PDB file of N, CA and C in Angstrom:
ATOM      1  N   MET A 689      96.547 105.929 105.926  1.00  0.00           N
ATOM      2  CA  MET A 689      95.602 106.296 104.385  1.00  0.00           C
ATOM      3  C   MET A 689      95.607 104.876 103.981  1.00  0.00           C
ATOM      4  N   ALA A 690      96.302 103.824 104.662  1.00  0.00           N
ATOM      5  CA  ALA A 690      95.950 102.621 104.618  1.00  0.00           C
ATOM      6  C   ALA A 690      95.203 101.880 104.801  1.00  0.00           C
ATOM      7  N   CYS A 691      94.225 101.083 104.129  1.00  0.00           N
ATOM      8  CA  CYS A 691      92.623 100.806 104.036  1.00  0.00           C
ATOM      9  C   CYS A 691      92.435  99.174 104.349  1.00  0.00           C
ATOM     10  N   ASN A 692      94.306  98.913 104.580  1.00  0.00           N
ATOM     11  CA  ASN A 692      94.035  97.153 105.380  1.00  0.00           C
ATOM     12  C   ASN A 692      94.737  97.038 106.043  1.00  0.00           C
ATOM     13  N   ALA A 693      94.057  96.354 107.399  1.00  0.00           N
ATOM     14  CA  ALA A 693      95.028  96.092 108.736  1.00  0.00           C
ATOM     15  C   ALA A 693      96.437  95.436 108.308  1.00  0.00           C
ATOM     16  N   GLN A 694      97.143  95.256 108.858  1.00  0.00           N
ATOM     17  CA  GLN A 694      98.070  94.712 108.593  1.00  0.00           C
ATOM     18  C   GLN A 694      97.969  93.324 108.897  1.00  0.00           C
ATOM     19  N   ARG A 695      98.513  92.449 108.237  1.00  0.00           N
ATOM     20  CA  ARG A 695      98.605  91.161 108.283  1.00  0.00           C
ATOM     21  C   ARG A 695      99.152  90.033 109.366  1.00  0.00           C
ATOM     22  N   THR A 696      99.006  89.015 109.842  1.00  0.00           N
ATOM     23  CA  THR A 696      99.562  88.278 111.301  1.00  0.00           C
ATOM     24  C   THR A 696     100.473  87.630 110.483  1.00  0.00           C
ATOM     25  N   THR A 697     101.629  87.155 110.871  1.00  0.00           N
ATOM     26  CA  THR A 697     103.237  86.798 110.134  1.00  0.00           C
ATOM     27  C   THR A 697     101.843  85.650 109.612  1.00  0.00           C
ATOM     28  N   GLU A 698     101.590  84.536 110.423  1.00  0.00           N
ATOM     29  CA  GLU A 698     100.466  83.057 109.784  1.00  0.00           C
ATOM     30  C   GLU A 698      99.838  83.548 108.180  1.00  0.00           C
ATOM     31  N   ALA A 699      99.314  84.334 108.455  1.00  0.00           N
ATOM     32  CA  ALA A 699      98.087  85.622 107.256  1.00  0.00           C
ATOM     33  C   ALA A 699      99.483  85.266 106.295  1.00  0.00           C
ATOM     34  N   TRP A 700     100.175  86.108 106.364  1.00  0.00           N
ATOM     35  CA  TRP A 700     101.409  86.726 105.180  1.00  0.00           C
ATOM     36  C   TRP A 700     102.182  85.397 104.827  1.00  0.00           C
ATOM     37  N   GLU A 701     102.302  84.721 105.975  1.00  0.00           N
ATOM     38  CA  GLU A 701     103.015  82.961 105.024  1.00  0.00           C
ATOM     39  C   GLU A 701     102.029  82.701 103.940  1.00  0.00           C
ATOM     40  N   ARG A 702     100.642  82.402 104.334  1.00  0.00           N
ATOM     41  CA  ARG A 702      99.515  81.762 103.625  1.00  0.00           C
ATOM     42  C   ARG A 702      99.496  82.675 102.335  1.00  0.00           C
ATOM     43  N   ALA A 703      99.898  84.010 102.506  1.00  0.00           N
ATOM     44  CA  ALA A 703      99.701  84.612 101.614  1.00  0.00           C
ATOM     45  C   ALA A 703     100.835  84.591 100.685  1.00  0.00           C
ATOM     46  N   ALA A 704     101.848  84.379 101.138  1.00  0.00           N
ATOM     47  CA  ALA A 704     102.589  84.454 100.191  1.00  0.00           C
ATOM     48  C   ALA A 704     103.255  83.274  99.536  1.00  0.00           C
ATOM     49  N   GLU A 705     102.691  82.264  99.672  1.00  0.00           N
ATOM     50  CA  GLU A 705     102.675  81.133  98.542  1.00  0.00           C
ATOM     51  C   GLU A 705     101.852  81.090  97.881  1.00  0.00           C
ATOM     52  N   ALA A 706     101.242  82.424  97.486  1.00  0.00           N
ATOM     53  CA  ALA A 706     100.683  82.708  96.002  1.00  0.00           C
ATOM     54  C   ALA A 706     101.866  83.646  95.450  1.00  0.00           C
ATOM     55  N   LEU A 707     102.555  84.047  95.485  1.00  0.00           N
ATOM     56  CA  LEU A 707     104.138  84.992  95.099  1.00  0.00           C
ATOM     57  C   LEU A 707     105.375  84.064  95.361  1.00  0.00           C
ATOM     58  N   ALA A 708     105.361  82.585  95.737  1.00  0.00           N
ATOM     59  CA  ALA A 708     106.523  81.475  95.567  1.00  0.00           C
ATOM     60  C   ALA A 708     107.360  81.416  94.395  1.00  0.00           C
ATOM     61  N   GLU A 709     106.404  82.080  93.088  1.00  0.00           N
ATOM     62  CA  GLU A 709     106.597  81.254  91.857  1.00  0.00           C
ATOM     63  C   GLU A 709     107.788  83.016  91.225  1.00  0.00           C
ATOM     64  N   TYR A 710     107.595  83.865  91.946  1.00  0.00           N
ATOM     65  CA  TYR A 710     108.046  85.331  91.858  1.00  0.00           C
ATOM     66  C   TYR A 710     109.302  85.767  91.321  1.00  0.00           C
ATOM     67  N   PRO A 711     110.179  86.914  90.942  1.00  0.00           N
ATOM     68  CA  PRO A 711     111.585  87.038  91.310  1.00  0.00           C
ATOM     69  C   PRO A 711     111.302  88.161  92.611  1.00  0.00           C
ATOM     70  N   PRO A 712     112.290  87.500  93.776  1.00  0.00           N
ATOM     71  CA  PRO A 712     112.663  88.838  94.799  1.00  0.00           C
ATOM     72  C   PRO A 712     111.613  90.169  94.826  1.00  0.00           C
ATOM     73  N   SER A 713     112.108  91.160  93.578  1.00  0.00           N
ATOM     74  CA  SER A 713     111.959  92.148  93.892  1.00  0.00           C
ATOM     75  C   SER A 713     110.116  92.645  93.766  1.00  0.00           C
ATOM     76  N   VAL A 714     109.435  91.462  92.854  1.00  0.00           N
ATOM     77  CA  VAL A 714     107.977  91.522  93.211  1.00  0.00           C
ATOM     78  C   VAL A 714     107.415  91.131  95.019  1.00  0.00           C
ATOM     79  N   LYS A 715     108.318  90.177  95.616  1.00  0.00           N
ATOM     80  CA  LYS A 715     107.747  89.581  96.654  1.00  0.00           C
ATOM     81  C   LYS A 715     107.978  90.549  97.399  1.00  0.00           C
ATOM     82  N   PHE A 716     108.591  91.771  97.017  1.00  0.00           N
ATOM     83  CA  PHE A 716     109.722  92.790  98.060  1.00  0.00           C
ATOM     84  C   PHE A 716     108.436  93.834  97.797  1.00  0.00           C
ATOM     85  N   VAL A 717     108.008  94.011  96.591  1.00  0.00           N
ATOM     86  CA  VAL A 717     106.909  95.241  96.499  1.00  0.00           C
ATOM     87  C   VAL A 717     105.959  94.580  97.468  1.00  0.00           C
ATOM     88  N   ALA A 718     105.654  93.218  96.615  1.00  0.00           N
ATOM     89  CA  ALA A 718     104.038  93.122  98.075  1.00  0.00           C
ATOM     90  C   ALA A 718     104.384  93.048  99.216  1.00  0.00           C
ATOM     91  N   LYS A 719     105.699  92.913  99.784  1.00  0.00           N
ATOM     92  CA  LYS A 719     105.611  92.928 101.368  1.00  0.00           C
ATOM     93  C   LYS A 719     105.361  94.269 101.589  1.00  0.00           C
ATOM     94  N   VAL A 720     105.831  95.288 100.913  1.00  0.00           N
ATOM     95  CA  VAL A 720     106.258  96.768 101.507  1.00  0.00           C
ATOM     96  C   VAL A 720     104.096  97.376 101.150  1.00  0.00           C
ATOM     97  N   LEU A 721     103.813  96.534 100.594  1.00  0.00           N
ATOM     98  CA  LEU A 721     102.039  96.995 100.335  1.00  0.00           C
ATOM     99  C   LEU A 721     101.371  96.497 101.347  1.00  0.00           C
ATOM    100  N   ASP A 722     101.866  95.237 102.106  1.00  0.00           N
ATOM    101  CA  ASP A 722     101.283  94.596 102.934  1.00  0.00           C
ATOM    102  C   ASP A 722     101.479  95.098 104.277  1.00  0.00           C
ATOM    103  N   VAL A 723     102.468  95.439 104.427  1.00  0.00           N
ATOM    104  CA  VAL A 723     102.730  96.286 105.691  1.00  0.00           C
ATOM    105  C   VAL A 723     102.318  97.563 105.372  1.00  0.00           C
ATOM    106  N   ASN A 724     102.218  98.011 104.450  1.00  0.00           N
ATOM    107  CA  ASN A 724     101.771  99.813 104.340  1.00  0.00           C
ATOM    108  C   ASN A 724     100.622 100.168 104.086  1.00  0.00           C
ATOM    109  N   GLY A 725      99.754  99.086 103.625  1.00  0.00           N
ATOM    110  CA  GLY A 725      98.282  99.582 102.981  1.00  0.00           C
ATOM    111  C   GLY A 725      98.945 100.185 101.609  1.00  0.00           C
ATOM    112  N   GLU A 726      97.740 100.760 100.938  1.00  0.00           N
ATOM    113  CA  GLU A 726      97.842 101.585  99.872  1.00  0.00           C
ATOM    114  C   GLU A 726      98.723 102.749  99.502  1.00  0.00           C
ATOM    115  N   MET A 727      99.004 102.290  98.399  1.00  0.00           N
ATOM    116  CA  MET A 727     100.633 103.214  98.164  1.00  0.00           C
ATOM    117  C   MET A 727     100.406 103.792  96.271  1.00  0.00           C
ATOM    118  N   SER A 728     100.725 105.003  96.487  1.00  0.00           N
ATOM    119  CA  SER A 728     101.044 105.442  94.511  1.00  0.00           C
ATOM    120  C   SER A 728     102.536 104.503  94.400  1.00  0.00           C
ATOM    121  N   GLN A 729     102.899 104.504  93.025  1.00  0.00           N
ATOM    122  CA  GLN A 729     103.685 103.612  92.555  1.00  0.00           C
ATOM    123  C   GLN A 729     104.916 105.040  92.793  1.00  0.00           C
ATOM    124  N   GLN A 730     105.081 105.718  92.622  1.00  0.00           N
ATOM    125  CA  GLN A 730     106.259 106.756  92.850  1.00  0.00           C
ATOM    126  C   GLN A 730     106.782 106.338  94.811  1.00  0.00           C
ATOM    127  N   ARG A 731     105.998 106.012  95.806  1.00  0.00           N
ATOM    128  CA  ARG A 731     105.782 106.291  96.848  1.00  0.00           C
ATOM    129  C   ARG A 731     106.563 104.507  97.249  1.00  0.00           C
ATOM    130  N   LEU A 732     106.334 103.460  96.555  1.00  0.00           N
ATOM    131  CA  LEU A 732     106.700 102.145  96.462  1.00  0.00           C
ATOM    132  C   LEU A 732     108.048 102.634  96.355  1.00  0.00           C
ATOM    133  N   VAL A 733     108.457 103.262  94.629  1.00  0.00           N
ATOM    134  CA  VAL A 733     110.058 103.600  94.681  1.00  0.00           C
ATOM    135  C   VAL A 733     110.524 104.130  95.461  1.00  0.00           C
ATOM    136  N   ASP A 734     109.398 105.206  96.334  1.00  0.00           N
ATOM    137  CA  ASP A 734     110.579 105.843  97.548  1.00  0.00           C
ATOM    138  C   ASP A 734     111.006 104.992  98.901  1.00  0.00           C
ATOM    139  N   GLU A 735     110.091 104.543  99.142  1.00  0.00           N
ATOM    140  CA  GLU A 735     110.074 103.178 100.312  1.00  0.00           C
ATOM    141  C   GLU A 735     111.017 102.066 100.037  1.00  0.00           C
ATOM    142  N   THR A 736     110.759 101.855  98.409  1.00  0.00           N
ATOM    143  CA  THR A 736     111.918  99.961  98.403  1.00  0.00           C
ATOM    144  C   THR A 736     112.977 100.367  98.621  1.00  0.00           C
ATOM    145  N   LEU A 737     113.344 101.438  97.192  1.00  0.00           N
ATOM    146  CA  LEU A 737     114.385 102.358  96.661  1.00  0.00           C
ATOM    147  C   LEU A 737     115.000 101.028  95.649  1.00  0.00           C
ATOM    148  N   LEU A 738     113.852 100.343  95.173  1.00  0.00           N
ATOM    149  CA  LEU A 738     114.139  99.844  93.942  1.00  0.00           C
ATOM    150  C   LEU A 738     114.217 101.065  92.374  1.00  0.00           C
ATOM    151  N   PRO A 739     114.667 100.663  91.562  1.00  0.00           N
ATOM    152  CA  PRO A 739     114.672 101.117  90.433  1.00  0.00           C
ATOM    153  C   PRO A 739     112.796 101.387  90.145  1.00  0.00           C
ATOM    154  N   VAL A 740     112.276 102.459  89.139  1.00  0.00           N
ATOM    155  CA  VAL A 740     111.159 102.784  88.701  1.00  0.00           C
ATOM    156  C   VAL A 740     110.911 101.661  87.986  1.00  0.00           C
ATOM    157  N   ARG A 741     111.517 101.675  86.971  1.00  0.00           N
ATOM    158  CA  ARG A 741     111.073 100.245  86.250  1.00  0.00           C
ATOM    159  C   ARG A 741     110.797  99.024  86.854  1.00  0.00           C
ATOM    160  N   THR A 742     111.674  98.827  87.762  1.00  0.00           N
ATOM    161  CA  THR A 742     111.778  97.939  88.638  1.00  0.00           C
ATOM    162  C   THR A 742     110.213  97.496  89.085  1.00  0.00           C
ATOM    163  N   VAL A 743     109.981  98.399  89.968  1.00  0.00           N
ATOM    164  CA  VAL A 743     108.544  98.944  90.701  1.00  0.00           C
ATOM    165  C   VAL A 743     106.999  98.613  89.834  1.00  0.00           C
ATOM    166  N   ARG A 744     107.437  99.212  88.632  1.00  0.00           N
ATOM    167  CA  ARG A 744     106.650  99.229  87.963  1.00  0.00           C
ATOM    168  C   ARG A 744     106.449  97.617  87.155  1.00  0.00           C
ATOM    169  N   TYR A 745     107.284  97.034  86.691  1.00  0.00           N
ATOM    170  CA  TYR A 745     107.351  95.409  86.265  1.00  0.00           C
ATOM    171  C   TYR A 745     106.462  95.118  87.681  1.00  0.00           C
ATOM    172  N   ALA A 746     107.206  94.656  89.317  1.00  0.00           N
ATOM    173  CA  ALA A 746     106.771  94.468  90.050  1.00  0.00           C
ATOM    174  C   ALA A 746     105.107  94.966  90.021  1.00  0.00           C
ATOM    175  N   VAL A 747     104.418  95.742  89.869  1.00  0.00           N
ATOM    176  CA  VAL A 747     103.218  96.616  90.060  1.00  0.00           C
ATOM    177  C   VAL A 747     102.413  95.260  88.689  1.00  0.00           C
ATOM    178  N   ASN A 748     103.063  95.827  87.544  1.00  0.00           N
ATOM    179  CA  ASN A 748     102.001  95.387  86.536  1.00  0.00           C
ATOM    180  C   ASN A 748     102.158  94.172  86.557  1.00  0.00           C
ATOM    181  N   THR A 749     103.198  93.218  86.948  1.00  0.00           N
ATOM    182  CA  THR A 749     103.200  91.385  87.486  1.00  0.00           C
ATOM    183  C   THR A 749     101.761  91.161  88.509  1.00  0.00           C
ATOM    184  N   LEU A 750     102.224  91.458  89.243  1.00  0.00           N
ATOM    185  CA  LEU A 750     100.765  92.040  90.832  1.00  0.00           C
ATOM    186  C   LEU A 750      99.582  92.117  89.887  1.00  0.00           C
ATOM    187  N   GLU A 751      99.376  93.097  89.677  1.00  0.00           N
ATOM    188  CA  GLU A 751      98.092  93.469  88.816  1.00  0.00           C
ATOM    189  C   GLU A 751      97.293  92.193  87.339  1.00  0.00           C
ATOM    190  N   GLN A 752      98.239  91.962  87.027  1.00  0.00           N
ATOM    191  CA  GLN A 752      98.161  90.901  85.721  1.00  0.00           C
ATOM    192  C   GLN A 752      97.443  89.963  86.366  1.00  0.00           C
ATOM    193  N   ASP A 753      98.396  89.637  86.979  1.00  0.00           N
ATOM    194  CA  ASP A 753      98.117  88.036  87.844  1.00  0.00           C
ATOM    195  C   ASP A 753      96.665  87.934  89.275  1.00  0.00           C
ATOM    196  N   GLY A 754      96.187  89.293  89.537  1.00  0.00           N
ATOM    197  CA  GLY A 754      95.054  89.680  89.882  1.00  0.00           C
ATOM    198  C   GLY A 754      95.616  89.482  91.446  1.00  0.00           C
ATOM    199  N   HIS A 755      96.570  90.051  91.722  1.00  0.00           N
ATOM    200  CA  HIS A 755      97.120  90.139  93.154  1.00  0.00           C
ATOM    201  C   HIS A 755      97.017  91.416  93.666  1.00  0.00           C
ATOM    202  N   LEU A 756      96.730  92.204  92.952  1.00  0.00           N
ATOM    203  CA  LEU A 756      96.705  93.996  93.352  1.00  0.00           C
ATOM    204  C   LEU A 756      95.227  94.183  92.746  1.00  0.00           C
ATOM    205  N   GLU A 757      95.013  95.326  93.633  1.00  0.00           N
ATOM    206  CA  GLU A 757      93.658  96.173  93.201  1.00  0.00           C
ATOM    207  C   GLU A 757      94.507  97.564  92.998  1.00  0.00           C
ATOM    208  N   SER A 758      93.885  98.115  92.065  1.00  0.00           N
ATOM    209  CA  SER A 758      94.401  99.777  92.035  1.00  0.00           C
ATOM    210  C   SER A 758      92.847 100.769  91.664  1.00  0.00           C
ATOM    211  N   ARG A 759      93.374 102.147  92.428  1.00  0.00           N
ATOM    212  CA  ARG A 759      92.129 102.774  92.029  1.00  0.00           C
ATOM    213  C   ARG A 759      92.598 103.959  91.101  1.00  0.00           C
ATOM    214  N   HIS A 760      92.068 105.246  91.235  1.00  0.00           N
ATOM    215  CA  HIS A 760      92.949 106.100  90.518  1.00  0.00           C
ATOM    216  C   HIS A 760      92.804 107.250  92.577  1.00  0.00           C
ATOM    217  N   CYS A 761      93.866 107.701  92.302  1.00  0.00           N
ATOM    218  CA  CYS A 761      94.125 109.025  93.656  1.00  0.00           C
ATOM    219  C   CYS A 761      93.027 109.969  93.167  1.00  0.00           C
ATOM    220  N   PHE A 762      92.535 110.482  94.417  1.00  0.00           N
ATOM    221  CA  PHE A 762      91.119 111.744  94.652  1.00  0.00           C
ATOM    222  C   PHE A 762      91.884 113.008  94.635  1.00  0.00           C
ATOM    223  N   ARG A 763      93.025 112.820  95.057  1.00  0.00           N
ATOM    224  CA  ARG A 763      93.923 114.327  94.886  1.00  0.00           C
ATOM    225  C   ARG A 763      94.616 114.745  93.231  1.00  0.00           C
ATOM    226  N   ASP A 764      94.776 113.347  92.839  1.00  0.00           N
ATOM    227  CA  ASP A 764      95.151 113.666  91.966  1.00  0.00           C
ATOM    228  C   ASP A 764      95.241 112.232  90.627  1.00  0.00           C
ATOM    229  N   ALA A 765      94.153 112.396  89.809  1.00  0.00           N
ATOM    230  CA  ALA A 765      93.354 111.902  88.922  1.00  0.00           C
ATOM    231  C   ALA A 765      94.361 110.828  87.775  1.00  0.00           C
ATOM    232  N   ARG A 766      95.703 111.489  87.940  1.00  0.00           N
ATOM    233  CA  ARG A 766      96.681 110.329  86.831  1.00  0.00           C
ATOM    234  C   ARG A 766      96.928 109.590  87.473  1.00  0.00           C
ATOM    235  N   LYS A 767      97.686 109.785  88.888  1.00  0.00           N
ATOM    236  CA  LYS A 767      97.891 108.638  89.702  1.00  0.00           C
ATOM    237  C   LYS A 767      96.996 107.317  89.817  1.00  0.00           C
ATOM    238  N   ARG A 768      97.822 106.379  89.969  1.00  0.00           N
ATOM    239  CA  ARG A 768      96.825 105.241  90.503  1.00  0.00           C
ATOM    240  C   ARG A 768      97.280 104.565  92.048  1.00  0.00           C
ATOM    241  N   LEU A 769      96.428 104.454  93.147  1.00  0.00           N
ATOM    242  CA  LEU A 769      96.730 103.994  94.194  1.00  0.00           C
ATOM    243  C   LEU A 769      96.561 102.063  94.065  1.00  0.00           C
ATOM    244  N   TYR A 770      97.468 101.770  94.914  1.00  0.00           N
ATOM    245  CA  TYR A 770      97.319 100.336  94.454  1.00  0.00           C
ATOM    246  C   TYR A 770      97.538  99.464  95.860  1.00  0.00           C
ATOM    247  N   SER A 771      96.814  98.486  96.132  1.00  0.00           N
ATOM    248  CA  SER A 771      96.753  97.851  97.446  1.00  0.00           C
ATOM    249  C   SER A 771      96.381  96.410  97.361  1.00  0.00           C
ATOM    250  N   LEU A 772      97.353  95.583  97.841  1.00  0.00           N
ATOM    251  CA  LEU A 772      97.467  93.960  97.973  1.00  0.00           C
ATOM    252  C   LEU A 772      96.311  92.981  98.274  1.00  0.00           C
ATOM    253  N   GLU A 773      95.845  92.402  97.781  1.00  0.00           N
ATOM    254  CA  GLU A 773      94.743  91.435  97.579  1.00  0.00           C
ATOM    255  C   GLU A 773      95.386  90.272  97.575  1.00  0.00           C
ATOM    256  N   LEU A 774      95.920  89.623  98.203  1.00  0.00           N
ATOM    257  CA  LEU A 774      96.278  88.055  97.544  1.00  0.00           C
ATOM    258  C   LEU A 774      95.233  87.018  98.239  1.00  0.00           C
ATOM    259  N   GLU A 775      94.221  87.143  99.155  1.00  0.00           N
ATOM    260  CA  GLU A 775      93.041  86.203  99.605  1.00  0.00           C
ATOM    261  C   GLU A 775      92.267  86.068  98.606  1.00  0.00           C
TER     262      GLU A 775
END
């Protein structure tokens, strides 16, 4: 289901500079999105093992700062799918 190809290590390091000031949980959510591609908030919770509230904070922070792209899920319009947009 991933739309984006995995970034190379060098590309991630450059992109991670944009995340340097964020808390570790936000960086972790960004890295999971980078590796796995597009994911729902619930799948992020399942993959990261972080609390729902922490994932919600990370998603909101990344989206607010323009590092996250979201769209409605075709299977369930109540859900949103998120993908990392650092470049």
